[in-house]
Amino acid sequence: MSRAGLAGALAAASVALFLPSGAVAAHAPVHKLTKADISDIASHAPDVQHEEAANGNLVPSPTLKNGRWEVGFFKGDRELALEIVDAETGAILESWTGYQVAWSMARGYPGAFGRKVNAPYVWLPLCAFFLLGLLDYRRLGRIAHLDLVAVLAFGISQYFFNRGNIGVSVPLAYPVLLYIAARMAWIGFRGKGQTLRPSLSTSWLAIAVVFLIAFRVALNIADSNVIDVGYSGVTGADHVTHGEPIYGAGQFPDDNSYGDTYGPANYYAYVPFELALPWSGNWDDLPSAHAAAVAFDLITIAGLFLIGRRIRPGPEGIRLGTILAFAWAACPYTAYALESNSNDELVSAFLVGTLLLIDSPVGRGGMAAIAGLTKFAPLPLAPLLATGVRDDESPLPGGAWQRLREVALGRQTRLFTIAFVVISALLLAGPAIDPGLGTFLDRTIGSQANRSSPFSIWGQDASLGWLRDAVGAAVAVLGVAIAFVPRRRTFRQVAALAALVMIGVELILKHWFYLYIPWFLPFLLLALVIGERSSDAPGTATPLRAR
């Protein structure tokens, strides 16, 4: 695979010449280049000739887009090569084969995701803020510090992604996911593990939070793009405000025809922003998507701070909340999602809301339903959240089956289930009426399950299907089992187990991306910051209880 480019065409030539770099110089246009001319120029590209040597003659199919010809070369219905040719000069600007033919996001276009956040002068300071601000300088050997490094280690994978080398970037993400999953399993099941105890004072952390928020918002306004995910949210919200159905073929514009793959809560969440800043009907700057992304980010930060305040009384609660807010605001991957104006921090905001309401079975049941019907990935958290925190030291009566029955049919589980079902029914009422649940399921879960993507090891190597099935079965068993074990668990353990389940879901996704890190990050931060008991954290810890 190669990406070729020319500064310009040669002054006079009627036969394409090949440059040492592999790019193709076209003849200077003494007349307007026709489709046939463009196809002939593109057919001499080294990548096309290589594919023809391996697969036989390919059929060119040129399409003019924005002053450039995109010439696809087909073998039957398979597009094996793509040449992008300047319409004026006939110069080959780009040449792609393999995954990059169908997936433009695999080509390493600068700024396609995250814009300036990818620049070293932005990315590296953010990493430094995140790591150095959370270190305990008196105990640098704490394993919790390694957990922070693990979050930043996704940057190794991202480095290759930004250069269009997804054959390397995709596999490199999995060791990091597995390490974090192992750490969350240790904390979640054993209830033990070192915590983060930043050496910086609360005042300095609070100042840093204010600075980081201002920087992130300013960067979003000055230099950020709205990817298809944010575009989908705005378009769907426009349908809602005009009484039109969200789901079904032809509902979304041609440049985002599969924008209806998310849950209804996603589109409803964009409604206030679309009403304030109405959609123009085109994929332009989409100011409502910018406003929504900033709001989702700020809500998540505020929610994390409030959780800290609830866990500990007085100044210690303020400190804990400030640490959590700082960790989120300094993490480069939350900035990455914000700069892409995606809906992934909306998922985070709802999940943080679920933890903020952990004391209320009805509250967390409703929030869990909203989170699950935003992007579906949080749905496997329902069994864990249904049973919540269990810190009663006394053993349950009867044998093992009796104890399981008590957990499954206990009061808080029943209340959670009722709230979860009621809110889910309300959110699904619109799609059920028009266009119907069949179409809704086909356009959302069905299309997600059947999509083919090179952004997972499963998509890059079909022979690993058996392993994906095995991992999926294990995640399903885990999701049900943690409703019952461990029998006694603190709020910290619930957070760690939630992170474990979310990472398990991400491990089996056919399409994984760095924007999904914020899905489990709030749980991870809480598991790392909250002490095991009141005796092993500053101040008097009072973990949230589930009544």
Coordinates of C-alpha atoms in Angstrom, one line a residue:
M1 CA 0.0 0.0 0.0
S2 CA 1.3 3.4 -0.9
R3 CA 0.3 7.1 -0.9
A4 CA 1.7 9.0 -3.8
G5 CA 1.7 12.6 -4.7
L6 CA 3.1 15.1 -7.2
A7 CA 3.8 18.8 -6.9
G8 CA 2.4 19.3 -10.4
A9 CA 2.3 17.9 -13.9
L10 CA 5.2 18.0 -16.4
A11 CA 5.0 20.9 -18.9
A12 CA 4.5 18.8 -22.0
A13 CA 4.0 15.1 -22.3
S14 CA 1.3 12.9 -23.6
V15 CA 2.6 9.6 -22.0
A16 CA 2.5 9.1 -18.2
L17 CA 6.0 8.9 -16.6
F18 CA 6.8 7.1 -13.4
L19 CA 8.7 8.8 -10.7
P20 CA 11.2 7.0 -8.4
S21 CA 8.9 7.5 -5.4
G22 CA 6.2 5.4 -7.1
A23 CA 4.0 8.4 -7.9
V24 CA 2.8 8.8 -11.5
A25 CA 3.2 12.0 -13.5
A26 CA 0.5 12.7 -16.0
H27 CA 0.8 14.5 -19.3
A28 CA 0.1 18.2 -19.1
P29 CA -3.5 18.9 -20.2
V30 CA -3.4 20.4 -23.7
H31 CA -7.1 19.6 -23.6
K32 CA -9.7 18.9 -21.0
L33 CA -9.1 15.4 -19.5
T34 CA -11.9 13.0 -20.2
K35 CA -12.9 10.0 -18.1
A36 CA -11.0 7.8 -20.5
D37 CA -7.8 9.9 -20.1
I38 CA -8.2 9.7 -16.3
S39 CA -8.7 6.0 -16.3
D40 CA -5.7 5.5 -18.6
I41 CA -3.5 7.6 -16.3
A42 CA -4.7 5.8 -13.2
S43 CA -4.2 2.4 -14.7
H44 CA -0.5 3.0 -15.0
A45 CA -0.1 3.5 -11.2
P46 CA 2.3 1.0 -9.6
D47 CA -0.4 -0.1 -7.1
V48 CA -2.9 -0.9 -9.9
Q49 CA -0.4 -2.8 -11.9
H50 CA 0.6 -4.8 -8.9
E51 CA -3.0 -5.7 -8.2
E52 CA -3.6 -6.6 -11.8
A53 CA -0.5 -8.9 -11.8
A54 CA -2.0 -10.7 -8.8
N55 CA -5.7 -10.7 -9.8
G56 CA -5.9 -10.2 -13.6
N57 CA -7.4 -7.3 -15.4
L58 CA -9.3 -4.8 -13.3
V59 CA -12.2 -2.6 -14.5
P60 CA -11.8 1.2 -13.7
S61 CA -14.7 3.2 -12.5
P62 CA -13.9 7.0 -12.3
T63 CA -16.0 9.4 -10.3
L64 CA -15.5 13.2 -10.1
K65 CA -15.6 14.5 -6.5
N66 CA -14.6 18.0 -5.4
G67 CA -12.3 18.6 -8.4
R68 CA -10.6 15.2 -8.1
W69 CA -11.2 12.0 -9.9
E70 CA -11.5 8.9 -7.7
V71 CA -10.8 5.9 -9.9
G72 CA -11.7 2.6 -8.3
F73 CA -10.4 -0.6 -9.9
F74 CA -12.7 -3.6 -9.6
K75 CA -12.6 -7.3 -9.9
G76 CA -16.2 -8.2 -10.0
D77 CA -17.8 -6.4 -7.1
R78 CA -14.5 -6.2 -5.2
E79 CA -12.6 -2.8 -5.3
L80 CA -9.0 -3.7 -5.1
A81 CA -7.3 -0.3 -5.8
L82 CA -8.2 3.3 -5.6
E83 CA -6.3 6.2 -7.4
I84 CA -7.2 9.8 -6.7
V85 CA -6.3 12.0 -9.7
D86 CA -6.2 15.8 -10.0
A87 CA -8.9 16.8 -12.5
E88 CA -6.8 19.7 -13.9
T89 CA -3.3 18.3 -14.1
G90 CA -3.9 14.5 -14.3
A91 CA -1.4 14.1 -11.4
I92 CA -2.0 11.1 -9.2
L93 CA -2.5 12.5 -5.7
E94 CA -3.1 9.3 -3.7
S95 CA -2.9 5.6 -4.3
W96 CA -4.5 3.0 -2.1
T97 CA -5.0 -0.7 -1.8
G98 CA -6.2 -3.1 0.9
Y99 CA -8.2 -1.7 3.8
Q100 CA -7.5 1.9 2.8
V101 CA -9.6 1.5 -0.4
A102 CA -12.9 1.2 1.5
W103 CA -12.0 2.9 4.7
S104 CA -10.8 6.5 4.4
M105 CA -10.3 6.7 8.2
A106 CA -7.6 4.1 7.7
R107 CA -5.5 6.4 5.5
G108 CA -4.0 8.5 8.2
Y109 CA -5.4 11.8 6.9
P110 CA -4.0 14.5 9.2
G111 CA -6.6 15.9 11.6
A112 CA -9.4 13.5 10.6
F113 CA -9.9 12.7 14.3
G114 CA -8.9 14.9 17.2
R115 CA -7.4 17.7 15.0
K116 CA -4.8 19.6 16.9
V117 CA -4.9 17.2 19.9
N118 CA -2.7 14.9 17.8
A119 CA 0.0 17.6 17.5
P120 CA 3.0 16.7 19.7
Y121 CA 2.9 20.2 21.3
V122 CA -0.6 19.5 22.5
W123 CA -0.6 15.7 23.0
L124 CA 2.6 15.5 25.0
P125 CA 1.8 18.3 27.5
L126 CA -1.6 16.7 28.1
C127 CA 0.0 13.3 28.8
A128 CA 2.4 15.1 31.2
F129 CA -0.5 16.8 33.0
F130 CA -2.3 13.5 33.3
L131 CA 0.6 11.5 34.6
L132 CA 2.6 14.1 36.7
G133 CA -0.5 15.6 38.2
L134 CA -1.7 12.3 39.6
L135 CA 1.6 11.0 40.9
D136 CA 2.5 10.4 44.5
Y137 CA 6.1 11.6 44.4
R138 CA 6.9 10.0 47.8
R139 CA 5.8 6.5 46.5
L140 CA 6.7 6.4 42.8
G141 CA 6.7 2.6 42.8
R142 CA 2.9 2.3 43.3
I143 CA 1.3 0.0 40.8
A144 CA -1.5 2.6 40.4
H145 CA 1.0 4.8 38.6
L146 CA 1.5 2.0 36.1
D147 CA -2.2 2.0 35.5
L148 CA -2.0 5.7 34.5
V149 CA 0.9 4.8 32.1
A150 CA -1.3 2.1 30.6
V151 CA -4.0 4.6 29.7
L152 CA -1.4 6.7 27.9
A153 CA 0.1 3.5 26.3
F154 CA -2.8 3.6 23.8
G155 CA -0.8 6.3 22.2
I156 CA 1.6 3.8 20.8
S157 CA -1.2 2.2 18.8
Q158 CA -2.5 5.6 17.8
Y159 CA 0.9 6.7 16.5
F160 CA 0.7 4.0 13.8
F161 CA -3.0 4.7 13.2
N162 CA -2.2 8.3 12.4
R163 CA 0.3 7.1 9.8
G164 CA -2.3 4.8 8.1
N165 CA -0.6 1.6 9.4
I166 CA -3.6 -0.1 10.9
G167 CA -2.0 -3.5 10.4
V168 CA 0.2 -2.5 13.4
S169 CA -2.1 0.0 15.2
V170 CA -5.0 -2.4 15.7
P171 CA -3.2 -5.3 17.4
L172 CA -1.3 -2.9 19.7
A173 CA -4.5 -1.8 21.4
Y174 CA -5.4 -5.2 22.8
P175 CA -2.5 -5.7 25.2
V176 CA -3.4 -2.4 26.8
L177 CA -7.1 -3.3 27.1
L178 CA -6.2 -6.7 28.6
Y179 CA -3.8 -5.2 31.1
I180 CA -6.4 -2.7 32.3
A181 CA -9.0 -5.5 32.4
A182 CA -6.8 -7.6 34.6
R183 CA -6.2 -4.8 37.0
M184 CA -9.9 -4.0 37.2
A185 CA -10.7 -7.7 37.8
W186 CA -8.1 -7.8 40.7
I187 CA -9.7 -4.7 42.4
G188 CA -13.3 -5.8 41.6
F189 CA -13.1 -9.3 42.9
R190 CA -10.6 -9.0 45.7
G191 CA -11.5 -5.5 46.8
K192 CA -7.8 -4.7 47.2
G193 CA -5.2 -2.7 45.4
Q194 CA -3.2 0.5 45.7
T195 CA -4.9 3.8 45.1
L196 CA -3.8 7.0 43.5
R197 CA -2.8 9.6 46.1
P198 CA -1.6 12.7 44.2
S199 CA 1.0 14.8 45.9
L200 CA -0.3 18.1 44.4
S201 CA -2.5 20.1 46.7
T202 CA -6.2 20.4 46.1
S203 CA -5.8 24.1 45.2
W204 CA -3.3 23.4 42.5
L205 CA -5.4 20.6 41.1
A206 CA -8.5 22.9 41.0
I207 CA -6.5 25.6 39.2
A208 CA -5.4 23.0 36.7
V209 CA -9.0 21.8 36.2
V210 CA -10.1 25.3 35.4
F211 CA -7.2 25.9 33.0
L212 CA -7.8 22.5 31.2
I213 CA -11.5 23.1 30.8
A214 CA -10.9 26.6 29.3
F215 CA -8.2 25.2 27.0
R216 CA -10.4 22.3 25.8
V217 CA -13.4 24.5 25.1
A218 CA -11.3 27.1 23.3
L219 CA -9.6 24.4 21.2
N220 CA -13.0 22.9 20.4
I221 CA -14.2 26.3 19.2
A222 CA -11.1 27.3 17.3
D223 CA -10.0 24.0 15.8
S224 CA -12.2 20.9 15.8
N225 CA -14.2 18.9 13.3
V226 CA -17.5 17.1 13.6
I227 CA -17.2 13.4 12.6
D228 CA -20.1 11.3 11.3
V229 CA -21.1 10.4 14.8
G230 CA -21.8 14.0 15.8
Y231 CA -23.4 14.6 12.4
S232 CA -25.8 11.7 13.1
G233 CA -26.8 13.1 16.4
V234 CA -27.7 16.5 15.0
T235 CA -29.6 15.0 12.0
G236 CA -31.5 12.6 14.3
A237 CA -32.4 15.5 16.6
D238 CA -33.7 17.4 13.6
H239 CA -36.0 14.5 12.8
V240 CA -37.3 14.5 16.3
T241 CA -38.1 18.2 16.4
H242 CA -39.9 17.9 13.1
G243 CA -41.9 14.8 14.1
E244 CA -40.1 12.6 11.6
P245 CA -39.0 9.0 12.2
I246 CA -35.3 8.5 13.0
Y247 CA -34.8 5.0 11.7
G248 CA -35.1 3.5 8.3
A249 CA -33.4 3.5 4.9
G250 CA -33.3 6.9 3.3
Q251 CA -33.9 8.8 6.6
F252 CA -30.4 10.2 6.7
P253 CA -28.5 12.2 4.0
D254 CA -26.4 10.3 1.5
D255 CA -23.2 11.4 3.0
N256 CA -24.2 9.7 6.3
S257 CA -26.7 7.1 5.2
Y258 CA -26.1 4.9 8.2
G259 CA -26.4 7.6 10.8
D260 CA -29.4 5.8 12.4
T261 CA -27.3 3.1 14.1
Y262 CA -27.5 4.5 17.6
G263 CA -30.1 4.3 20.3
P264 CA -33.0 6.8 20.6
A265 CA -31.5 8.4 23.7
N266 CA -28.6 9.6 21.6
Y267 CA -30.8 11.6 19.3
Y268 CA -33.0 13.0 22.1
A269 CA -29.9 14.2 23.9
Y270 CA -29.0 16.4 20.9
V271 CA -32.5 18.0 20.7
P272 CA -31.9 21.0 23.0
F273 CA -28.7 21.9 21.1
E274 CA -30.3 21.5 17.6
L275 CA -33.2 23.7 18.7
A276 CA -30.8 26.4 19.9
L277 CA -28.5 26.1 16.8
P278 CA -30.7 24.6 14.1
W279 CA -29.2 22.2 11.5
S280 CA -28.6 23.8 8.1
G281 CA -29.3 20.5 6.2
N282 CA -25.6 20.0 5.3
W283 CA -22.5 18.5 6.9
D284 CA -21.1 21.9 7.6
D285 CA -19.5 23.1 10.8
L286 CA -22.5 21.9 12.8
P287 CA -22.4 24.3 15.7
S288 CA -25.0 22.3 17.6
A289 CA -22.7 19.3 17.6
H290 CA -19.9 21.4 19.0
A291 CA -22.2 22.7 21.8
A292 CA -23.5 19.2 22.6
A293 CA -20.0 17.8 22.8
V294 CA -18.8 20.5 25.1
A295 CA -21.9 20.1 27.3
F296 CA -21.4 16.3 27.5
D297 CA -17.8 16.9 28.6
L298 CA -18.6 19.4 31.3
I299 CA -21.5 17.3 32.6
T300 CA -19.1 14.3 33.0
I301 CA -16.6 16.5 34.8
A302 CA -19.2 17.9 37.2
G303 CA -20.6 14.4 37.8
L304 CA -17.2 13.0 38.8
F305 CA -16.7 15.9 41.1
L306 CA -20.1 15.4 42.8
I307 CA -19.4 11.7 43.2
G308 CA -16.2 12.6 45.1
R309 CA -18.2 15.0 47.3
R310 CA -20.7 12.2 48.1
I311 CA -18.1 9.6 49.0
R312 CA -16.3 11.7 51.6
P313 CA -17.5 14.5 53.8
G314 CA -16.0 18.0 54.0
P315 CA -12.6 18.9 52.5
E316 CA -11.7 15.3 51.8
G317 CA -14.7 15.1 49.5
I318 CA -13.8 18.2 47.7
R319 CA -10.3 16.9 47.2
L320 CA -11.5 13.5 45.9
G321 CA -13.9 15.2 43.5
T322 CA -11.2 17.5 42.3
I323 CA -8.8 14.6 41.7
L324 CA -11.5 12.9 39.6
A325 CA -12.3 16.0 37.6
F326 CA -8.6 16.7 37.0
A327 CA -8.0 13.1 35.8
W328 CA -10.8 13.4 33.3
A329 CA -9.9 16.9 32.1
A330 CA -6.2 16.0 31.7
C331 CA -6.7 12.7 30.0
P332 CA -5.7 13.1 26.3
Y333 CA -8.4 10.6 25.1
T334 CA -11.2 12.7 26.6
A335 CA -9.8 15.6 24.7
Y336 CA -9.5 13.5 21.6
A337 CA -13.3 12.7 21.8
L338 CA -14.1 16.3 22.5
E339 CA -12.1 17.5 19.5
S340 CA -13.9 15.0 17.3
N341 CA -17.3 16.2 18.6
S342 CA -18.5 12.6 18.9
N343 CA -21.2 11.2 21.1
D344 CA -18.9 9.0 23.2
E345 CA -18.7 11.4 26.1
L346 CA -22.5 11.4 26.2
V347 CA -22.2 7.7 27.1
S348 CA -19.7 8.7 29.8
A349 CA -22.0 11.4 31.2
F350 CA -24.9 8.9 31.5
L351 CA -22.7 6.3 33.1
V352 CA -21.4 8.8 35.6
G353 CA -25.0 9.7 36.4
T354 CA -25.7 6.1 37.0
L355 CA -22.9 5.9 39.6
L356 CA -24.1 9.2 41.1
L357 CA -27.5 7.6 41.7
I358 CA -26.0 4.3 43.0
D359 CA -27.9 4.7 46.3
S360 CA -31.2 4.7 44.5
P361 CA -32.3 1.5 42.7
V362 CA -34.9 3.4 40.7
G363 CA -32.5 6.3 39.8
R364 CA -29.7 4.0 38.7
G365 CA -32.1 1.8 36.8
G366 CA -33.5 4.7 34.8
M367 CA -30.0 6.1 34.1
A368 CA -28.7 2.6 33.1
A369 CA -31.5 2.3 30.6
I370 CA -30.7 5.8 29.1
A371 CA -27.0 4.9 28.9
G372 CA -27.8 1.5 27.3
L373 CA -30.1 3.1 24.7
T374 CA -27.5 5.6 23.7
K375 CA -24.9 3.4 22.1
F376 CA -26.0 -0.1 23.4
A377 CA -22.5 -1.1 24.7
P378 CA -23.5 -0.3 28.4
L379 CA -26.4 -2.7 28.3
P380 CA -24.3 -5.6 29.8
L381 CA -23.8 -3.5 32.9
A382 CA -27.5 -4.0 33.9
P383 CA -27.0 -7.2 36.1
L384 CA -24.2 -5.5 38.0
L385 CA -26.1 -2.3 38.5
A386 CA -29.2 -4.1 39.4
T387 CA -27.6 -5.5 42.6
G388 CA -25.3 -2.6 43.2
V389 CA -23.2 -2.2 46.3
R390 CA -23.5 -4.9 49.0
D391 CA -21.6 -4.0 52.1
D392 CA -23.6 -6.0 54.7
E393 CA -21.2 -8.1 56.7
S394 CA -23.9 -10.6 57.9
P395 CA -24.3 -13.8 55.8
L396 CA -27.5 -14.3 53.9
P397 CA -29.7 -17.1 55.2
G398 CA -29.9 -20.5 53.6
G399 CA -27.6 -22.2 51.2
A400 CA -26.0 -21.0 48.0
W401 CA -29.2 -21.2 45.9
Q402 CA -31.1 -19.3 48.6
R403 CA -28.5 -16.6 48.6
L404 CA -28.6 -16.3 44.8
R405 CA -32.4 -16.0 45.0
E406 CA -32.2 -13.3 47.6
V407 CA -29.9 -11.3 45.4
A408 CA -31.8 -11.9 42.2
L409 CA -35.2 -11.1 43.7
G410 CA -34.2 -8.6 46.4
R411 CA -36.0 -5.3 46.7
Q412 CA -33.4 -3.2 45.1
T413 CA -33.1 -5.6 42.2
R414 CA -36.9 -5.4 41.6
L415 CA -36.9 -1.6 41.8
F416 CA -34.0 -1.4 39.4
T417 CA -35.6 -3.7 36.9
I418 CA -38.9 -1.8 37.0
A419 CA -37.2 1.5 36.4
F420 CA -35.0 0.0 33.7
V421 CA -38.0 -1.5 31.8
V422 CA -40.2 1.6 32.2
I423 CA -37.5 4.1 30.9
S424 CA -36.6 1.7 28.1
A425 CA -40.2 1.4 27.0
L426 CA -40.6 5.2 27.0
L427 CA -37.4 5.7 24.9
L428 CA -38.5 3.0 22.5
A429 CA -42.1 4.1 22.1
G430 CA -41.3 6.5 19.2
P431 CA -39.3 3.9 17.2
A432 CA -41.9 1.2 18.0
I433 CA -44.7 3.3 16.4
D434 CA -42.7 4.5 13.4
P435 CA -41.0 2.7 11.7
G436 CA -41.5 -0.3 14.0
L437 CA -39.2 -2.3 16.3
G438 CA -38.2 -4.6 13.4
T439 CA -36.7 -1.8 11.4
F440 CA -35.3 -0.2 14.6
L441 CA -33.4 -3.4 15.5
D442 CA -32.2 -4.0 11.9
R443 CA -30.9 -0.5 11.5
T444 CA -29.2 -0.4 15.0
I445 CA -28.1 -3.6 16.6
G446 CA -28.4 -5.6 13.4
S447 CA -26.2 -3.2 11.3
Q448 CA -23.7 -3.0 14.1
A449 CA -23.4 -6.7 14.5
N450 CA -23.1 -7.4 10.8
R451 CA -20.7 -4.6 9.9
S452 CA -17.2 -5.5 8.6
S453 CA -14.4 -3.4 9.9
P454 CA -10.6 -3.6 9.8
F455 CA -10.4 -1.8 13.1
S456 CA -10.3 -4.9 15.2
I457 CA -8.3 -8.1 15.1
W458 CA -11.5 -9.9 14.2
G459 CA -12.0 -7.8 11.1
Q460 CA -8.4 -8.1 10.0
D461 CA -8.2 -11.9 10.5
A462 CA -11.5 -13.9 9.9
S463 CA -9.8 -17.1 11.1
L464 CA -10.0 -15.7 14.6
G465 CA -13.8 -15.9 14.7
W466 CA -13.8 -18.8 17.0
L467 CA -11.7 -16.8 19.5
R468 CA -14.1 -13.9 19.3
D469 CA -17.0 -16.3 20.0
A470 CA -15.2 -17.7 23.0
V471 CA -14.4 -14.2 24.4
G472 CA -17.9 -13.1 23.8
A473 CA -19.3 -16.1 25.7
A474 CA -16.9 -15.3 28.6
V475 CA -18.0 -11.7 28.7
A476 CA -21.7 -12.8 28.8
V477 CA -21.0 -15.2 31.7
L478 CA -19.1 -12.4 33.5
G479 CA -21.9 -9.9 33.0
V480 CA -24.3 -12.3 34.7
A481 CA -22.0 -13.7 37.3
I482 CA -21.0 -10.3 38.8
A483 CA -24.6 -9.8 39.8
F484 CA -24.0 -12.4 42.5
V485 CA -20.2 -12.3 43.2
P486 CA -18.4 -11.1 45.1
R487 CA -21.1 -11.4 47.7
R488 CA -19.9 -8.3 49.6
R489 CA -18.6 -5.4 47.5
T490 CA -17.9 -1.8 48.0
F491 CA -18.6 1.1 45.7
R492 CA -15.0 0.9 44.5
Q493 CA -15.5 -2.7 43.5
V494 CA -18.7 -1.9 41.6
A495 CA -16.7 0.7 39.7
A496 CA -13.9 -1.7 38.9
L497 CA -16.3 -4.5 37.8
A498 CA -18.1 -2.0 35.6
A499 CA -14.9 -1.1 34.0
L500 CA -14.1 -4.8 33.5
V501 CA -17.4 -5.4 31.8
M502 CA -17.1 -2.4 29.5
I503 CA -13.6 -3.4 28.5
G504 CA -14.9 -7.0 27.9
V505 CA -17.5 -5.5 25.5
E506 CA -14.9 -3.5 23.7
L507 CA -12.6 -6.6 23.3
I508 CA -15.3 -8.3 21.2
L509 CA -16.3 -5.3 19.1
K510 CA -15.8 -5.7 15.4
H511 CA -15.1 -2.0 15.2
W512 CA -12.9 -0.6 18.0
F513 CA -11.6 2.9 18.2
Y514 CA -9.8 5.3 20.6
L515 CA -13.1 7.2 21.1
Y516 CA -14.3 4.3 23.1
I517 CA -11.8 4.8 25.9
P518 CA -14.1 7.3 27.6
W519 CA -16.7 4.5 28.0
F520 CA -14.7 2.8 30.7
L521 CA -12.5 5.7 31.9
P522 CA -14.9 7.0 34.6
F523 CA -15.1 3.6 36.2
L524 CA -11.3 3.1 35.9
L525 CA -10.6 6.5 37.6
L526 CA -13.0 5.8 40.4
A527 CA -11.5 2.4 41.0
L528 CA -8.0 3.9 41.2
V529 CA -8.8 6.9 43.3
I530 CA -11.3 5.5 45.9
G531 CA -9.7 3.8 48.9
E532 CA -10.5 0.2 49.9
R533 CA -11.8 1.3 53.3
S534 CA -11.8 4.5 55.4
S535 CA -8.5 3.5 56.9
D536 CA -6.5 3.4 53.7
A537 CA -7.4 6.8 52.1
P538 CA -7.0 10.3 53.4
G539 CA -9.9 11.4 55.6
T540 CA -13.0 9.4 56.4
A541 CA -14.2 7.4 53.5
T542 CA -18.0 6.7 53.4
P543 CA -18.6 4.6 50.3
L544 CA -22.0 5.1 48.7
R545 CA -24.5 2.4 49.7
A546 CA -27.3 0.8 47.8
R547 CA -30.5 0.7 49.8

